[in-house]
Amino acid sequence: MAQVALEGIHKVYPNGFEAVQTCSFVIQDGEFVVLVGPSGCGKSTLLRMIAGLEDITEGTLRIGDRVVNDVDPADRNIAMVFQNYALYPHMTVAKNMGYGLKNRGISKTEIDAKVQEAAKMLNLTDYLDRRPSQLSGGQRQRVAMGRAIVRQPDLFLFDEPLSNLDAKLRNQMRIEVRALQRRLGTTAVYVTHDQVEAMTMADRIIVLNGGRIEQIGTPKEIYSTPASTFVASFMGAPPMNVLNATVSSDKHVTLDEGLELPVAAPAASSGPILVGIRPEDLTLGEGTTPFDVQIVEELGAQRLLHGTLGGQAFSVSVNKDHEAGTGTIPVSITPGAVHFFSREDGFRI
Amino acid sequence: MADLTQTQIAQPTPSRLRFKWNTIFDHLILIAGSLLMLMPLVYAFITASYDPVTIHREGLALTFGDELGSNFEKALFEKGGFTKTVDGMVMLKNSFILGIGFAVGKIIISMMAAYAIVYFRLRFATFAFWIIFTTLLLPLEVRILPSYEAIQRLGMANTYSGLIVPLIASATGTFFFRQFFRAVPEELVEAARIDGAGPVKFFIDILVPLSRTMIAAIFIIMFVFGWNQYLWPTLITTDESLFTLVRGIKQIVLTYSDAAIPEHGQALALAIVAMLPPVLIVIFFQSWFVKGLTESDK
């Protein structure tokens, strides 16, 4: 169990590429933190710096009370689950799980006991004598988890561990991983590019973009008050509609194409602005704003309507019992559900 | 299995016939090829059953004579050579020492070289690799005088180590292992690092077991290669007790030459003996061999 503190952590590769810009945050003891962002945003680099697989260019990293910048990965008391599981192909499941313990000089009987215990927790008892190649993807994933938990680490690190599984198994493992972490109470850092995983699993989400932290917050905070247009469009599926608009001196919000939106402009702004509206914060068939529907996507529980609003791309999500077709239809915007962002840097106003 | 039976039933007769013709044709080619390769062996084996005088007079034979047992026995157990101290068994032992030492040495050296090149951030790793690779352009035959001179000065002439060590640097082996190691996923190294395996442990616990089919394949190639070495053993061993089979055959023919007729029968018997171990190794380990070069257990 440990708190992880990053102070002014910064990573520049020898070729000059700045993978992670200076960042500081604290992960509380027992917390499940998800690092999320598109590929190349630096989330894996950040995780690998915490693991010790990547050198830290600048800054201080603490796990518990210890500064671990120069501590070998094996001595940081962490465990990591990799995307491709990274199981040792020539070892049985039991040996895979016990290898780290064996290297620490723990006695054979104690290793056996710990492996048995972990195997029981993960329903792997029947597979202990098998090789990884004889297991299914989900079972391999469990072995990788088992290898992590037998060591009773201070910190779990997950590097997109569910990406290689099919959708159904992924949903199931998502819940299992979360439940296991809750039960063990071990601090966890989880990297993913999947915003659903981030939203469902995290105590707190850290959204990264281009090596920079865009926002840190609970899933609810991230969703309801995104700090920038990047967070707004990255978190949530379908993404938030972001429209170019202008705030006039008398506080009217007008889209660039001339259509006026019936929303209250933010107090301290005027001139060009970005208006964000989530697709589910709109009601069809009411109000006065014309929405030109071009494509209807059937999702079962919902329907997604894609089209244009005042000439800009726009989507609306409606319930399954709401009939929808193409053509122009009036929509009303739920009051208070409108987000405003600066047009210069994309940050929230 | 069920599928297979079904397909067979479903197959119409003509296509089964065509299948058969194909098989026969393929086999004819294979049999012709095998005969071409086997006939010299058959000749050698059968001719080895005659006494030298008959062989000298009538040449190679295709029907068995009555000297087969005694020729093999003499070739293997009769003390021969210039000093009359060395028999076929001693030479067989020497050949095994050379073959195994050569193969094992090459595997160890090239695995370690490849490990260093692939896994350690050496300043000139790629350059070093290409330097190793260019030694393929300098086989033993090209550098034989300096090699001999060096081994001679080190006092290693007429020793097993002098016989083996100068031959075990292997560009081919290093290349094979390098390619293999490069294909081992990066995450495996990282998982091992987190599991507390240092460079030596990772090598022994993970890489060596992972490479075992590769090692077997290279062992087979190198054993046969080492077994068949002729030039270097001829040069570096003048002591007859260190002679290998491959050069011993010639010795039989030579030393008996003052007795008017060389012991052709014994020489042929010894040639058969010299051929057997590489053949057996290839036959028994061929499945490993194919696995090592095609499959990967990663």
XYZ file of C-alpha atoms in Angstrom:
647
model
C 0.000 0.000 0.000
C 1.466 3.297 -0.907
C 0.881 6.791 -2.059
C 2.615 7.752 -5.284
C 3.785 11.325 -5.715
C 5.106 12.846 -8.915
C 6.795 16.210 -8.539
C 7.805 18.080 -11.664
C 8.251 14.866 -13.630
C 9.502 15.540 -17.125
C 10.678 13.266 -19.915
C 12.769 14.167 -22.927
C 14.096 11.381 -25.159
C 17.725 11.536 -26.315
C 16.535 12.524 -29.789
C 14.981 15.660 -28.274
C 11.372 14.498 -28.346
C 9.505 15.733 -25.288
C 7.270 12.798 -24.371
C 5.943 14.124 -21.066
C 5.854 17.785 -20.148
C 6.499 18.805 -16.564
C 3.699 17.438 -14.423
C 2.929 16.945 -10.749
C 0.202 14.940 -9.073
C -0.360 12.637 -6.138
C -2.050 9.242 -6.274
C -3.586 8.412 -2.924
C -3.087 5.130 -1.140
C -5.522 2.549 -2.516
C -6.683 4.776 -5.328
C -7.353 3.515 -8.864
C -6.059 6.134 -11.272
C -6.497 5.835 -15.014
C -4.203 7.620 -17.454
C -6.132 8.117 -20.645
C -5.361 9.770 -23.939
C -4.859 9.096 -27.630
C -1.808 7.134 -28.766
C 1.411 9.064 -28.470
C 0.102 11.282 -25.673
C 2.774 10.112 -23.236
C 0.576 7.983 -20.991
C 2.662 4.847 -21.421
C 5.885 6.793 -20.965
C 4.527 8.174 -17.709
C 3.612 4.675 -16.524
C 6.977 3.284 -17.558
C 8.730 6.045 -15.627
C 6.775 5.043 -12.532
C 7.759 1.414 -13.204
C 11.410 2.355 -13.634
C 11.627 1.025 -17.173
C 12.183 4.539 -18.487
C 14.583 7.095 -17.009
C 13.112 10.242 -15.528
C 14.699 13.280 -17.170
C 13.729 15.664 -14.392
C 11.622 15.656 -11.246
C 11.093 13.484 -8.204
C 9.083 10.281 -8.001
C 8.048 8.948 -4.627
C 6.414 5.622 -3.904
C 5.432 5.613 -0.250
C 8.062 7.667 1.570
C 10.860 6.634 -0.715
C 12.306 8.613 -3.620
C 12.658 5.949 -6.284
C 14.114 7.880 -9.234
C 17.224 5.729 -9.276
C 15.797 2.547 -7.776
C 15.815 -0.546 -9.961
C 12.330 -1.685 -11.105
C 12.730 -4.913 -9.147
C 13.290 -2.963 -5.918
C 10.361 -0.565 -6.275
C 7.939 -3.210 -5.043
C 5.648 -2.735 -7.977
C 3.975 -5.194 -10.320
C 3.118 -4.553 -13.918
C 0.616 -6.123 -16.296
C 1.500 -5.716 -19.956
C -0.709 -5.416 -22.993
C 0.580 -8.662 -24.535
C 0.770 -10.253 -21.055
C 4.538 -10.891 -21.404
C 4.247 -14.334 -19.845
C 7.326 -16.539 -20.009
C 6.320 -19.028 -22.726
C 8.484 -21.896 -21.496
C 7.283 -21.798 -17.888
C 4.094 -23.245 -16.458
C 1.464 -20.938 -15.036
C 2.682 -21.663 -11.512
C 6.297 -20.921 -12.428
C 5.287 -17.763 -14.250
C 3.531 -16.508 -11.162
C 6.310 -17.560 -8.803
C 9.307 -16.363 -10.820
C 9.486 -12.934 -9.207
C 9.263 -14.472 -5.741
C 11.936 -17.025 -6.585
C 14.282 -14.228 -7.600
C 13.700 -12.602 -4.248
C 14.967 -15.712 -2.539
C 11.654 -16.730 -0.997
C 11.398 -20.385 0.024
C 9.716 -22.865 -2.276
C 6.929 -23.771 0.143
C 6.055 -20.127 0.671
C 6.000 -19.498 -3.080
C 3.718 -22.496 -3.557
C 1.334 -21.233 -0.906
C 1.190 -17.755 -2.401
C 0.729 -19.050 -5.935
C -2.072 -21.342 -4.772
C -3.786 -18.478 -3.020
C -3.572 -16.189 -6.038
C -4.666 -18.983 -8.373
C -7.723 -19.575 -6.230
C -8.600 -15.905 -6.302
C -8.372 -15.885 -10.101
C -9.930 -19.318 -10.810
C -6.646 -20.612 -12.185
C -6.143 -23.578 -9.852
C -6.809 -26.125 -12.611
C -4.372 -24.510 -14.973
C -1.272 -24.197 -12.800
C 0.623 -26.893 -14.711
C -0.191 -25.572 -18.155
C 1.952 -23.458 -20.410
C 0.704 -20.012 -21.491
C 0.323 -21.289 -25.055
C -2.327 -23.735 -23.827
C -4.490 -20.969 -22.353
C -7.091 -18.665 -23.839
C -6.589 -14.908 -23.985
C -8.677 -14.288 -20.898
C -6.825 -16.940 -18.915
C -3.458 -15.523 -19.965
C -4.677 -12.146 -18.794
C -5.541 -13.721 -15.438
C -2.107 -15.309 -15.176
C -0.555 -11.910 -15.788
C -2.769 -10.544 -13.013
C -1.760 -13.452 -10.803
C 1.901 -12.769 -11.414
C 1.239 -9.221 -10.245
C -0.705 -10.077 -7.093
C 1.469 -12.887 -5.700
C 4.162 -10.348 -5.021
C 1.845 -8.263 -2.842
C 3.220 -5.065 -4.341
C 2.706 -1.501 -3.147
C 1.531 -0.527 -6.579
C -0.080 -2.152 -9.599
C 0.760 -0.792 -13.017
C -1.455 -1.746 -15.938
C -0.390 -0.968 -19.486
C -3.531 -1.358 -21.631
C -4.046 -4.851 -20.239
C -7.410 -5.485 -21.890
C -6.679 -4.278 -25.420
C -5.944 -7.768 -26.745
C -9.245 -9.241 -25.569
C -12.503 -9.348 -27.478
C -15.222 -6.883 -26.526
C -17.273 -9.212 -24.355
C -14.322 -10.525 -22.382
C -13.029 -7.017 -22.030
C -16.193 -5.904 -20.283
C -16.023 -8.884 -17.950
C -12.316 -8.468 -17.144
C -12.870 -4.757 -16.577
C -15.151 -5.585 -13.700
C -12.881 -8.368 -12.409
C -9.800 -6.168 -12.393
C -11.655 -3.415 -10.587
C -13.119 -5.817 -8.030
C -9.747 -7.409 -7.391
C -8.090 -4.051 -6.870
C -10.853 -3.015 -4.452
C -10.493 -6.243 -2.515
C -6.718 -6.015 -2.228
C -6.778 -2.272 -1.633
C -3.595 -1.819 -3.632
C -2.890 1.496 -5.320
C -3.194 1.126 -9.083
C -2.215 3.128 -12.138
C -3.949 2.022 -15.304
C -3.150 3.172 -18.820
C -5.747 2.957 -21.559
C -6.834 4.739 -24.706
C -10.386 3.525 -24.205
C -12.513 6.213 -22.606
C -15.135 3.664 -21.518
C -12.525 1.779 -19.500
C -11.354 5.039 -18.025
C -14.846 6.166 -17.052
C -15.945 2.844 -15.584
C -12.849 1.820 -13.673
C -11.250 4.964 -12.344
C -11.493 6.647 -8.995
C -9.769 9.487 -10.752
C -8.925 10.024 -14.392
C -5.894 11.847 -15.732
C -6.458 12.937 -19.317
C -3.282 13.436 -21.328
C -2.783 15.021 -24.694
C 0.496 15.635 -26.495
C 2.557 14.946 -23.371
C 0.540 17.402 -21.299
C -2.022 16.762 -18.586
C -5.312 18.240 -19.759
C -7.378 17.463 -16.690
C -7.352 15.448 -13.478
C -10.648 14.551 -11.882
C -13.252 11.964 -11.010
C -15.077 10.439 -13.989
C -18.099 12.587 -13.167
C -16.076 15.805 -13.042
C -14.307 14.960 -16.273
C -17.596 14.295 -18.000
C -19.665 17.138 -16.637
C -17.035 19.877 -16.555
C -14.371 19.083 -19.138
C -11.437 21.463 -18.834
C -10.868 21.788 -22.549
C -12.362 20.925 -25.913
C -9.896 18.026 -26.101
C -11.252 16.445 -22.923
C -14.794 17.253 -24.003
C -14.464 15.465 -27.304
C -12.235 12.614 -26.063
C -14.358 11.541 -23.102
C -17.824 10.385 -23.968
C -19.168 8.497 -26.945
C -20.491 9.974 -29.133
C -18.233 12.976 -28.471
C -19.455 16.406 -27.485
C -20.525 18.710 -30.305
C -18.222 21.707 -30.488
C -19.499 24.655 -32.514
C -17.766 27.829 -33.628
C -19.709 30.833 -32.400
C -19.412 34.506 -31.498
C -20.643 36.304 -28.397
C -21.935 39.730 -29.267
C -21.652 42.728 -26.975
C -25.249 42.253 -25.869
C -24.503 38.611 -24.840
C -26.158 36.854 -27.747
C -24.461 33.666 -28.926
C -24.450 33.427 -32.710
C -23.000 30.548 -34.746
C -20.501 31.558 -37.410
C -23.108 30.908 -40.090
C -25.510 33.374 -38.537
C -27.843 31.133 -36.536
C -28.507 32.421 -33.024
C -28.468 29.865 -30.215
C -30.985 30.269 -27.385
C -28.322 29.942 -24.653
C -27.041 32.310 -21.997
C -23.554 33.555 -22.834
C -20.839 33.279 -20.166
C -20.431 36.445 -18.161
C -16.865 37.436 -18.867
C -16.555 36.854 -22.550
C -17.202 38.327 -25.908
C -15.999 37.743 -29.442
C -15.153 34.345 -30.967
C -15.881 31.346 -28.745
C -16.467 27.569 -28.879
C -19.801 26.186 -27.727
C -19.918 22.555 -26.523
C -23.152 20.580 -26.230
C -23.291 16.825 -25.435
C -25.475 14.887 -27.904
C -27.738 13.686 -25.090
C -28.401 17.221 -23.780
C -30.792 18.001 -26.603
C -34.476 17.311 -27.087
C -35.863 16.693 -30.539
C -39.115 18.197 -31.756
C -39.116 21.102 -29.326
C -37.581 24.561 -29.401
C -36.680 26.631 -32.390
C -33.159 25.637 -33.465
C -33.298 23.770 -36.791
C -31.245 20.571 -36.978
C -30.772 19.009 -40.406
C -30.566 15.210 -39.904
C -28.641 13.377 -42.611
C -27.810 9.964 -41.139
C -29.530 7.915 -38.431
C -27.395 5.352 -36.591
C -29.265 2.597 -34.797
C -27.529 1.523 -31.571
C -30.299 -0.499 -29.988
C -30.765 1.394 -26.760
C -30.283 4.682 -28.554
C -30.381 6.297 -31.934
C -27.666 8.626 -33.094
C -28.675 11.374 -35.465
C -25.897 12.970 -37.454
C -26.339 16.089 -39.475
C -25.704 19.826 -39.378
C -26.770 22.632 -37.114
C -26.312 26.058 -38.645
C -24.005 24.485 -41.234
C -21.688 22.810 -38.663
C -21.423 19.056 -38.031
C -23.671 18.053 -35.162
C -24.975 14.896 -33.501
C -27.939 14.223 -31.284
C -28.546 11.068 -29.280
C -32.167 10.085 -28.606
C -33.790 7.234 -26.752
C -34.789 4.101 -28.622
C -38.503 4.862 -28.243
C -38.059 8.182 -30.025
C -38.836 7.845 -33.728
C -36.341 9.597 -35.949
C -35.829 10.139 -39.650
C -33.804 12.384 -41.902
C -34.825 15.960 -42.651
C -34.929 19.198 -40.705
C -36.304 19.023 -37.184
C -36.302 21.598 -34.394
C -34.224 20.851 -31.277
C -34.095 22.447 -27.872
C -30.971 22.616 -25.732
C -31.191 21.540 -22.100
C -30.553 24.672 -20.018
C -27.262 24.648 -18.120
C -25.802 21.835 -20.230
C -23.845 24.137 -22.499
C -20.061 24.403 -22.178
C -18.014 27.357 -23.375
C -14.401 27.158 -24.428
C -11.896 29.733 -25.572
C -11.342 29.646 -29.280
C -7.646 30.455 -28.913
C -6.469 27.602 -26.677
C -9.549 25.415 -26.276
C -9.723 25.843 -22.496
C -12.942 26.120 -20.574
C -14.316 29.579 -19.872
C -10.661 -37.007 -37.968
C -14.368 -37.060 -38.749
C -13.861 -34.286 -41.287
C -11.115 -36.225 -42.966
C -13.226 -39.342 -43.413
C -16.059 -37.302 -44.799
C -13.895 -35.614 -47.394
C -12.515 -38.933 -48.475
C -15.992 -40.313 -48.950
C -17.081 -37.231 -50.822
C -14.122 -37.361 -53.185
C -15.067 -38.759 -56.593
C -12.958 -41.660 -57.843
C -11.113 -39.889 -60.712
C -9.554 -37.294 -58.431
C -8.353 -40.051 -56.120
C -6.680 -41.702 -59.062
C -4.997 -38.492 -60.097
C -3.797 -38.086 -56.532
C -2.193 -41.520 -56.727
C -0.369 -40.760 -59.978
C 1.032 -37.618 -58.441
C 2.297 -39.589 -55.487
C 3.947 -42.161 -57.688
C 5.624 -39.505 -59.788
C 6.871 -37.655 -56.693
C 8.212 -40.849 -55.262
C 9.998 -41.777 -58.467
C 11.879 -38.499 -58.343
C 12.682 -38.969 -54.681
C 13.843 -42.542 -55.188
C 16.035 -41.549 -58.127
C 17.581 -38.786 -56.047
C 18.172 -41.097 -53.104
C 19.800 -43.719 -55.321
C 22.097 -41.128 -56.788
C 23.184 -40.131 -53.298
C 23.269 -43.656 -51.896
C 25.115 -45.583 -54.606
C 28.617 -44.403 -53.662
C 27.838 -45.463 -50.083
C 26.586 -48.846 -51.179
C 29.701 -49.315 -53.301
C 31.933 -48.331 -50.416
C 30.127 -50.615 -47.972
C 30.169 -53.647 -50.247
C 33.717 -53.128 -51.445
C 34.801 -52.931 -47.811
C 34.104 -56.656 -47.668
C 37.130 -57.613 -49.768
C 40.804 -57.954 -49.063
C 43.070 -55.235 -50.477
C 44.470 -57.400 -53.234
C 41.043 -58.121 -54.732
C 40.044 -54.469 -54.508
C 43.278 -53.447 -56.145
C 42.767 -55.919 -58.935
C 39.035 -55.656 -59.574
C 38.033 -52.221 -58.308
C 34.653 -51.491 -56.721
C 32.289 -54.410 -56.315
C 28.535 -54.857 -56.048
C 28.457 -58.314 -54.453
C 29.604 -59.029 -50.920
C 32.995 -60.640 -50.248
C 33.902 -62.416 -47.015
C 36.212 -59.888 -45.366
C 33.558 -57.430 -44.137
C 33.786 -58.310 -40.437
C 37.533 -58.512 -40.294
C 38.020 -55.263 -42.236
C 35.737 -53.373 -39.848
C 37.370 -55.011 -36.857
C 40.856 -54.160 -38.044
C 39.847 -50.615 -38.960
C 38.366 -50.025 -35.532
C 40.581 -51.997 -33.187
C 43.935 -52.754 -34.787
C 46.652 -50.415 -33.666
C 47.890 -48.694 -36.746
C 49.476 -45.559 -37.952
C 53.168 -44.727 -37.961
C 53.566 -45.283 -34.208
C 51.238 -48.287 -34.053
C 49.463 -46.815 -31.040
C 46.242 -45.488 -32.495
C 43.183 -47.455 -33.540
C 39.817 -46.543 -35.036
C 38.164 -46.213 -31.633
C 40.657 -43.559 -30.522
C 40.027 -41.621 -33.708
C 36.276 -41.989 -33.228
C 36.630 -40.559 -29.728
C 38.728 -37.660 -31.040
C 36.180 -36.941 -33.716
C 33.430 -36.815 -31.106
C 35.468 -34.482 -28.935
C 36.077 -32.209 -31.904
C 32.471 -32.359 -33.143
C 30.857 -31.741 -29.765
C 33.461 -29.237 -28.563
C 33.182 -27.360 -31.827
C 29.365 -27.249 -31.752
C 29.006 -26.442 -28.039
C 31.772 -23.850 -28.191
C 30.247 -22.147 -31.186
C 26.811 -22.066 -29.559
C 28.081 -20.602 -26.291
C 30.260 -17.983 -27.966
C 27.705 -16.916 -30.555
C 24.821 -16.822 -28.048
C 26.778 -14.586 -25.739
C 27.909 -12.355 -28.581
C 24.342 -12.041 -29.862
C 23.085 -11.352 -26.312
C 25.556 -8.516 -25.919
C 24.716 -7.053 -29.312
C 20.949 -7.209 -28.932
C 20.312 -6.461 -25.269
C 22.995 -4.056 -24.154
C 23.272 -0.465 -25.188
C 26.779 -0.783 -26.539
C 28.164 2.203 -28.308
C 29.115 0.385 -31.477
C 26.862 -2.650 -31.272
C 25.741 -2.563 -34.893
C 29.257 -1.871 -36.061
C 30.571 -4.753 -33.950
C 27.953 -7.018 -35.419
C 28.924 -6.185 -38.965
C 32.578 -6.670 -38.130
C 31.693 -10.134 -36.835
C 29.624 -10.722 -39.925
C 32.438 -9.799 -42.305
C 34.581 -12.562 -40.799
C 32.499 -14.809 -43.036
C 34.714 -13.443 -45.785
C 37.756 -14.766 -43.947
C 37.293 -18.499 -43.476
C 39.979 -20.604 -41.831
C 41.598 -21.410 -45.146
C 42.435 -17.743 -45.719
C 43.933 -17.117 -42.298
C 45.428 -20.547 -41.806
C 49.069 -19.480 -41.496
C 48.557 -16.759 -38.879
C 46.159 -19.029 -37.000
C 48.673 -21.836 -36.973
C 51.429 -19.493 -35.905
C 49.349 -18.103 -33.034
C 48.265 -21.508 -31.731
C 51.782 -22.880 -32.101
C 53.243 -19.988 -30.098
C 50.607 -20.411 -27.419
C 51.804 -23.991 -27.090
C 48.411 -25.314 -28.050
C 49.528 -27.432 -30.983
C 48.706 -31.083 -30.417
C 46.050 -30.372 -27.776
C 42.299 -30.681 -27.900
C 41.899 -26.989 -27.087
C 44.243 -26.102 -29.948
C 42.070 -28.242 -32.169
C 38.783 -26.643 -31.103
C 39.245 -23.082 -29.823
C 40.479 -21.424 -33.041
C 37.390 -22.686 -34.826
C 34.600 -21.700 -32.466
C 34.105 -18.034 -33.350
C 30.992 -18.128 -35.511
C 29.508 -15.316 -37.531
C 26.697 -17.543 -38.751
C 25.723 -18.605 -35.240
C 25.880 -15.033 -33.974
C 23.689 -13.937 -36.855
C 21.077 -16.644 -36.225
C 20.890 -15.905 -32.506
C 20.797 -12.171 -33.117
C 17.796 -12.533 -35.388
C 16.131 -14.817 -32.859
C 16.751 -12.519 -29.883
C 15.514 -9.510 -31.791
C 12.194 -11.263 -32.299
C 11.752 -11.894 -28.562
C 9.171 -9.356 -27.359
C 10.542 -6.347 -25.511
C 7.917 -6.781 -22.777
C 9.460 -10.092 -21.773
C 12.671 -8.313 -20.849
C 10.725 -5.703 -18.923
C 8.602 -8.266 -17.111
C 11.788 -10.081 -16.131
C 13.342 -6.839 -14.929
C 10.346 -6.151 -12.722
C 10.505 -9.755 -11.538
C 14.038 -9.047 -10.367
C 15.963 -10.998 -12.982
C 19.318 -9.398 -13.734
C 21.166 -9.783 -17.047
C 22.682 -13.171 -16.165
C 19.435 -14.581 -14.758
C 17.455 -13.341 -17.734
C 19.922 -15.016 -20.059
C 19.887 -18.345 -18.252
C 16.272 -18.481 -17.048
C 14.488 -16.968 -20.030
C 16.592 -16.660 -23.161
C 18.362 -20.021 -23.126
C 15.172 -22.068 -22.579
C 13.383 -19.991 -25.213
C 16.167 -20.673 -27.713
C 16.349 -24.418 -27.134
C 15.001 -25.435 -30.540
C 17.333 -22.898 -32.111
C 20.226 -24.301 -30.088
C 19.386 -27.833 -31.203
C 19.268 -26.797 -34.850
C 22.574 -24.984 -34.667
C 24.103 -27.867 -32.727
C 23.249 -30.286 -35.520
C 24.678 -28.083 -38.253
C 27.796 -27.301 -36.277
C 28.395 -30.854 -35.112
C 28.412 -32.129 -38.666
C 30.547 -29.199 -39.745
C 33.026 -29.819 -36.921
C 33.073 -33.572 -37.470
C 33.991 -33.053 -41.101
C 36.856 -30.635 -40.411
C 39.927 -31.814 -42.246
C 42.383 -29.048 -42.976
C 42.810 -27.618 -39.485
C 43.147 -30.968 -37.662
C 45.681 -32.068 -40.264
C 47.716 -28.976 -39.603
C 47.539 -28.661 -35.852
C 47.740 -32.324 -34.750
C 50.890 -34.195 -35.562
C 50.531 -36.490 -32.586
C 48.684 -39.554 -33.862
C 46.743 -40.029 -30.630
C 44.886 -36.813 -31.488
C 43.951 -37.805 -35.020
C 40.300 -37.603 -35.999
C 38.568 -40.172 -38.186
C 38.311 -37.928 -41.189
C 42.062 -37.557 -41.421
C 42.798 -41.028 -40.062
C 41.359 -42.662 -43.175
C 44.067 -41.130 -45.262
C 46.647 -42.201 -42.718
C 45.654 -45.862 -43.173
C 46.082 -45.641 -46.901
C 49.397 -43.811 -46.508
C 51.159 -45.852 -43.850
C 50.368 -49.111 -45.482
C 51.577 -47.911 -48.843
C 55.081 -49.371 -48.382
C 53.429 -52.790 -48.136
C 52.818 -52.505 -51.886
C 49.041 -52.483 -51.679
C 47.174 -49.996 -49.456
C 44.500 -51.392 -47.112
C 41.591 -50.202 -49.244
C 39.085 -52.397 -47.449
C 39.938 -50.988 -44.039
C 39.974 -47.441 -45.359
C 36.483 -47.895 -46.808
C 35.264 -49.476 -43.568
C 36.607 -46.511 -41.641
C 34.981 -44.112 -44.095
C 31.625 -45.764 -43.407
C 32.231 -45.459 -39.663
C 33.180 -41.816 -40.090
C 29.968 -41.118 -41.930
C 27.618 -42.752 -39.455
C 27.482 -40.343 -36.464
C 26.562 -37.198 -38.467
C 23.968 -39.199 -40.372
C 22.461 -40.595 -37.180
C 22.399 -37.194 -35.522
C 20.619 -35.627 -38.470
C 18.118 -38.502 -38.712
C 17.239 -38.535 -35.022
C 17.144 -34.804 -34.488
C 15.632 -33.676 -37.747
C 12.308 -32.760 -36.152
C 14.174 -30.489 -33.724
C 16.121 -29.114 -36.596
C 13.056 -28.135 -38.596
C 11.402 -26.714 -35.468
C 14.426 -24.604 -34.675
C 14.585 -23.043 -38.081
C 10.878 -22.523 -38.668
C 8.851 -22.402 -35.466
C 9.301 -20.017 -32.647
C 8.054 -20.604 -29.146
C 7.706 -17.009 -28.140
